[in-house]
PDB file of C-alpha atoms in Angstrom:
ATOM      1  CA  MET S   1     -54.211 180.296  10.060  1.00 62.00           C
ATOM      2  CA  ALA S   2     -51.144 182.149  11.306  1.00 63.00           C
ATOM      3  CA  LYS S   3     -50.062 185.505   9.910  1.00 65.00           C
ATOM      4  CA  GLY S   4     -46.404 184.569   9.884  1.00 68.00           C
ATOM      5  CA  LEU S   5     -43.442 185.947  11.751  1.00 70.00           C
ATOM      6  CA  ALA S   6     -43.333 189.346  10.058  1.00 75.00           C
ATOM      7  CA  TYR S   7     -46.962 190.297  10.724  1.00 76.00           C
ATOM      8  CA  SER S   8     -47.864 188.547  13.973  1.00 73.00           C
ATOM      9  CA  ASN S   9     -45.800 190.831  16.186  1.00 71.00           C
ATOM     10  CA  THR S  10     -47.541 191.935  19.375  1.00 72.00           C
ATOM     11  CA  LEU S  11     -45.513 195.124  19.848  1.00 74.00           C
ATOM     12  CA  LYS S  12     -47.721 198.205  20.027  1.00 72.00           C
ATOM     13  CA  TYR S  13     -46.111 199.726  16.958  1.00 77.00           C
ATOM     14  CA  GLN S  14     -43.630 198.106  14.631  1.00 85.00           C
ATOM     15  CA  PRO S  15     -44.084 199.880  11.299  1.00 88.00           C
ATOM     16  CA  LEU S  16     -43.856 198.532   7.814  1.00 89.00           C
ATOM     17  CA  ASN S  17     -40.939 199.999   5.890  1.00 92.00           C
ATOM     18  CA  VAL S  18     -43.193 200.944   2.968  1.00 94.00           C
ATOM     19  CA  ARG S  19     -45.985 203.536   2.825  1.00 95.00           C
ATOM     20  CA  ALA S  20     -49.579 202.282   2.938  1.00 95.00           C
ATOM     21  CA  SER S  21     -50.168 203.399  -0.657  1.00 96.00           C
ATOM     22  CA  GLN S  22     -47.559 200.888  -1.834  1.00 95.00           C
ATOM     23  CA  MET S  23     -48.809 197.853   0.124  1.00 95.00           C
ATOM     24  CA  SER S  24     -51.844 196.646  -1.839  1.00 95.00           C
ATOM     25  CA  LEU S  25     -52.093 192.919  -2.461  1.00 94.00           C
ATOM     26  CA  PHE S  26     -53.501 193.650  -5.923  1.00 93.00           C
ATOM     27  CA  SER S  27     -51.359 195.353  -8.567  1.00 91.00           C
ATOM     28  CA  GLU S  28     -54.496 196.182 -10.559  1.00 95.00           C
ATOM     29  CA  PHE S  29     -56.019 197.935  -7.507  1.00 94.00           C
ATOM     30  CA  PRO S  30     -53.117 199.822  -5.876  1.00 94.00           C
ATOM     31  CA  VAL S  31     -55.283 201.574  -3.252  1.00 94.00           C
ATOM     32  CA  HIS S  32     -56.805 198.348  -1.910  1.00 96.00           C
ATOM     33  CA  PHE S  33     -54.892 198.456   1.390  1.00 96.00           C
ATOM     34  CA  VAL S  34     -55.619 202.152   1.941  1.00 96.00           C
ATOM     35  CA  LYS S  35     -59.304 201.561   1.197  1.00 97.00           C
ATOM     36  CA  TRP S  36     -59.290 198.619   3.655  1.00 96.00           C
ATOM     37  CA  LEU S  37     -57.706 200.873   6.299  1.00 96.00           C
ATOM     38  CA  TYR S  38     -60.474 203.461   5.879  1.00 94.00           C
ATOM     39  CA  GLN S  39     -63.157 200.766   6.042  1.00 95.00           C
ATOM     40  CA  ASN S  40     -61.622 199.316   9.228  1.00 94.00           C
ATOM     41  CA  ARG S  41     -60.316 202.506  10.871  1.00 92.00           C
ATOM     42  CA  SER S  42     -62.660 202.293  13.869  1.00 92.00           C
ATOM     43  CA  LYS S  43     -61.454 198.768  14.664  1.00 92.00           C
ATOM     44  CA  TYR S  44     -57.774 199.840  14.604  1.00 88.00           C
ATOM     45  CA  ALA S  45     -58.189 203.494  15.663  1.00 87.00           C
ATOM     46  CA  GLN S  46     -55.785 203.222  18.617  1.00 84.00           C
ATOM     47  CA  GLU S  47     -53.067 201.710  16.439  1.00 82.00           C
ATOM     48  CA  ILE S  48     -53.389 203.775  13.278  1.00 85.00           C
ATOM     49  CA  GLY S  49     -54.834 207.065  14.568  1.00 86.00           C
ATOM     50  CA  GLU S  50     -54.945 209.720  11.871  1.00 90.00           C
ATOM     51  CA  PHE S  51     -53.432 208.246   8.723  1.00 91.00           C
ATOM     52  CA  SER S  52     -53.071 208.858   5.022  1.00 93.00           C
ATOM     53  CA  ALA S  53     -51.856 206.912   2.016  1.00 94.00           C
ATOM     54  CA  ASP S  54     -48.340 208.111   2.927  1.00 95.00           C
ATOM     55  CA  SER S  55     -48.476 206.668   6.464  1.00 94.00           C
ATOM     56  CA  PHE S  56     -46.320 203.803   7.673  1.00 94.00           C
ATOM     57  CA  ILE S  57     -48.816 201.382   9.225  1.00 93.00           C
ATOM     58  CA  SER S  58     -47.935 198.790  11.849  1.00 90.00           C
ATOM     59  CA  ARG S  59     -46.988 195.285  10.769  1.00 90.00           C
ATOM     60  CA  ARG S  60     -49.710 193.860  13.012  1.00 89.00           C
ATOM     61  CA  VAL S  61     -52.447 195.849  11.239  1.00 92.00           C
ATOM     62  CA  PHE S  62     -51.027 194.817   7.862  1.00 92.00           C
ATOM     63  CA  GLY S  63     -51.171 191.206   9.075  1.00 90.00           C
ATOM     64  CA  GLU S  64     -54.859 191.729   9.828  1.00 91.00           C
ATOM     65  CA  TYR S  65     -55.292 193.056   6.271  1.00 94.00           C
ATOM     66  CA  LEU S  66     -53.579 189.954   4.873  1.00 91.00           C
ATOM     67  CA  LYS S  67     -55.760 187.666   6.969  1.00 89.00           C
ATOM     68  CA  SER S  68     -58.967 189.533   6.151  1.00 92.00           C
ATOM     69  CA  THR S  69     -58.228 189.603   2.425  1.00 92.00           C
ATOM     70  CA  LEU S  70     -57.228 185.941   2.350  1.00 87.00           C
ATOM     71  CA  TYR S  71     -60.397 184.880   4.160  1.00 86.00           C
ATOM     72  CA  GLN S  72     -62.567 187.015   1.862  1.00 88.00           C
ATOM     73  CA  THR S  73     -60.836 185.514  -1.176  1.00 84.00           C
ATOM     74  CA  ALA S  74     -61.277 182.023   0.290  1.00 82.00           C
ATOM     75  CA  GLU S  75     -64.950 182.675   0.936  1.00 82.00           C
ATOM     76  CA  ASP S  76     -65.415 183.801  -2.673  1.00 79.00           C
ATOM     77  CA  ALA S  77     -63.453 180.780  -3.924  1.00 75.00           C
ATOM     78  CA  GLN S  78     -65.433 178.304  -1.806  1.00 70.00           C
ATOM     79  CA  GLU S  79     -68.410 178.774  -4.084  1.00 67.00           C
ATOM     80  CA  LEU S  80     -66.176 177.780  -6.990  1.00 64.00           C
ATOM     81  CA  LYS S  81     -64.462 175.018  -4.953  1.00 68.00           C
ATOM     82  CA  LYS S  82     -61.108 176.496  -5.926  1.00 72.00           C
ATOM     83  CA  LEU S  83     -59.318 176.982  -2.631  1.00 75.00           C
ATOM     84  CA  HIS S  84     -58.514 174.524   0.153  1.00 75.00           C
ATOM     85  CA  PHE S  85     -56.701 175.191   3.436  1.00 78.00           C
ATOM     86  CA  ILE S  86     -55.047 172.021   4.656  1.00 84.00           C
ATOM     87  CA  ASN S  87     -52.974 171.979   7.796  1.00 83.00           C
ATOM     88  CA  ASP S  88     -51.195 168.662   7.359  1.00 88.00           C
ATOM     89  CA  GLU S  89     -47.881 167.229   6.270  1.00 88.00           C
ATOM     90  CA  ALA S  90     -47.665 166.740   2.498  1.00 90.00           C
ATOM     91  CA  LEU S  91     -45.846 163.464   1.829  1.00 94.00           C
ATOM     92  CA  ALA S  92     -45.805 163.506  -1.969  1.00 95.00           C
ATOM     93  CA  ILE S  93     -46.929 165.498  -4.976  1.00 95.00           C
ATOM     94  CA  GLU S  94     -47.462 163.617  -8.209  1.00 96.00           C
ATOM     95  CA  GLN S  95     -48.164 165.236 -11.565  1.00 95.00           C
ATOM     96  CA  THR S  96     -50.983 163.163 -13.056  1.00 95.00           C
ATOM     97  CA  SER S  97     -51.421 165.195 -16.264  1.00 95.00           C
ATOM     98  CA  PRO S  98     -50.022 168.456 -17.689  1.00 93.00           C
ATOM     99  CA  ASN S  99     -52.311 170.573 -15.453  1.00 92.00           C
ATOM    100  CA  LYS S 100     -53.279 168.193 -12.640  1.00 95.00           C
ATOM    101  CA  TYR S 101     -51.499 167.133  -9.480  1.00 95.00           C
ATOM    102  CA  THR S 102     -52.324 164.717  -6.691  1.00 96.00           C
ATOM    103  CA  ILE S 103     -51.134 165.610  -3.206  1.00 95.00           C
ATOM    104  CA  LYS S 104     -50.791 162.810  -0.667  1.00 96.00           C
ATOM    105  CA  PHE S 105     -50.951 163.841   2.983  1.00 95.00           C
ATOM    106  CA  LYS S 106     -50.060 162.224   6.276  1.00 95.00           C
ATOM    107  CA  GLU S 107     -53.572 162.462   7.784  1.00 96.00           C
ATOM    108  CA  THR S 108     -55.837 163.999   5.118  1.00 94.00           C
ATOM    109  CA  ALA S 109     -57.208 162.150   2.085  1.00 95.00           C
ATOM    110  CA  ALA S 110     -55.341 162.696  -1.181  1.00 95.00           C
ATOM    111  CA  LEU S 111     -56.450 165.714  -3.185  1.00 92.00           C
ATOM    112  CA  GLU S 112     -56.353 166.363  -6.937  1.00 92.00           C
ATOM    113  CA  VAL S 113     -55.610 170.003  -7.780  1.00 91.00           C
ATOM    114  CA  ASP S 114     -54.702 172.356 -10.635  1.00 89.00           C
ATOM    115  CA  LYS S 115     -52.302 174.547  -8.643  1.00 86.00           C
ATOM    116  CA  ILE S 116     -50.372 174.166  -5.391  1.00 85.00           C
ATOM    117  CA  VAL S 117     -49.091 176.710  -2.876  1.00 81.00           C
ATOM    118  CA  LEU S 118     -46.732 175.364  -0.255  1.00 77.00           C
ATOM    119  CA  ALA S 119     -46.594 177.801   2.678  1.00 74.00           C
ATOM    120  CA  LEU S 120     -43.466 176.547   4.413  1.00 75.00           C
ATOM    121  CA  GLY S 121     -42.910 179.402   6.865  1.00 72.00           C
ATOM    122  CA  ASN S 122     -39.588 181.008   7.736  1.00 73.00           C
ATOM    123  CA  PHE S 123     -36.354 179.102   7.780  1.00 80.00           C
ATOM    124  CA  PRO S 124     -33.511 179.999  10.148  1.00 80.00           C
ATOM    125  CA  PRO S 125     -30.844 182.254   8.640  1.00 81.00           C
ATOM    126  CA  PRO S 126     -27.550 180.753   7.468  1.00 83.00           C
ATOM    127  CA  PRO S 127     -24.611 180.806   9.878  1.00 79.00           C
ATOM    128  CA  LEU S 128     -22.775 184.115  10.108  1.00 79.00           C
ATOM    129  CA  ALA S 129     -19.702 184.314   7.900  1.00 84.00           C
ATOM    130  CA  ILE S 130     -17.437 185.215  10.825  1.00 85.00           C
ATOM    131  CA  HIS S 131     -14.361 183.150  11.603  1.00 86.00           C
ATOM    132  CA  ASN S 132     -14.490 183.452  15.408  1.00 87.00           C
ATOM    133  CA  GLN S 133     -18.035 182.754  16.597  1.00 83.00           C
ATOM    134  CA  ASP S 134     -17.310 182.588  20.329  1.00 86.00           C
ATOM    135  CA  PHE S 135     -19.747 185.446  20.886  1.00 84.00           C
ATOM    136  CA  LEU S 136     -22.608 183.012  20.095  1.00 81.00           C
ATOM    137  CA  LYS S 137     -22.002 181.379  23.490  1.00 85.00           C
ATOM    138  CA  SER S 138     -22.528 184.644  25.348  1.00 86.00           C
ATOM    139  CA  ASP S 139     -25.728 185.304  27.305  1.00 87.00           C
ATOM    140  CA  LEU S 140     -25.693 188.756  25.696  1.00 84.00           C
ATOM    141  CA  TYR S 141     -26.227 187.269  22.235  1.00 78.00           C
ATOM    142  CA  VAL S 142     -29.873 186.712  21.405  1.00 72.00           C
TER     143      VAL S 142
END
């Protein structure tokens, strides 16, 4: 599973714009990310060096935290059969009762679920609101 555009950067250091102490995935456990950093500091020592809760950690390391936490959550949920990762095109979603949905896929068998998360990725930004857009044709514009 991909980490997404924001956290899959391969630059040596592209920092988050928020301190580590504010980046937990769990509002009820605000130090979760910082605790994860301490538990994994040897693995990311070259990237994070000496750090504290006030440090600005790289986006790549935060992406690893997201991935690690998601996989741990998925592993826990597997026992309860509550989480499915499906990499396929959803063709239709039908509400079959107040709390049940059936998802029909292009390749995968239909699945009945209680909740749905559609991870659609990043969409391109809207066109710039500039009258003369000749600069878009320039090789200097990326």
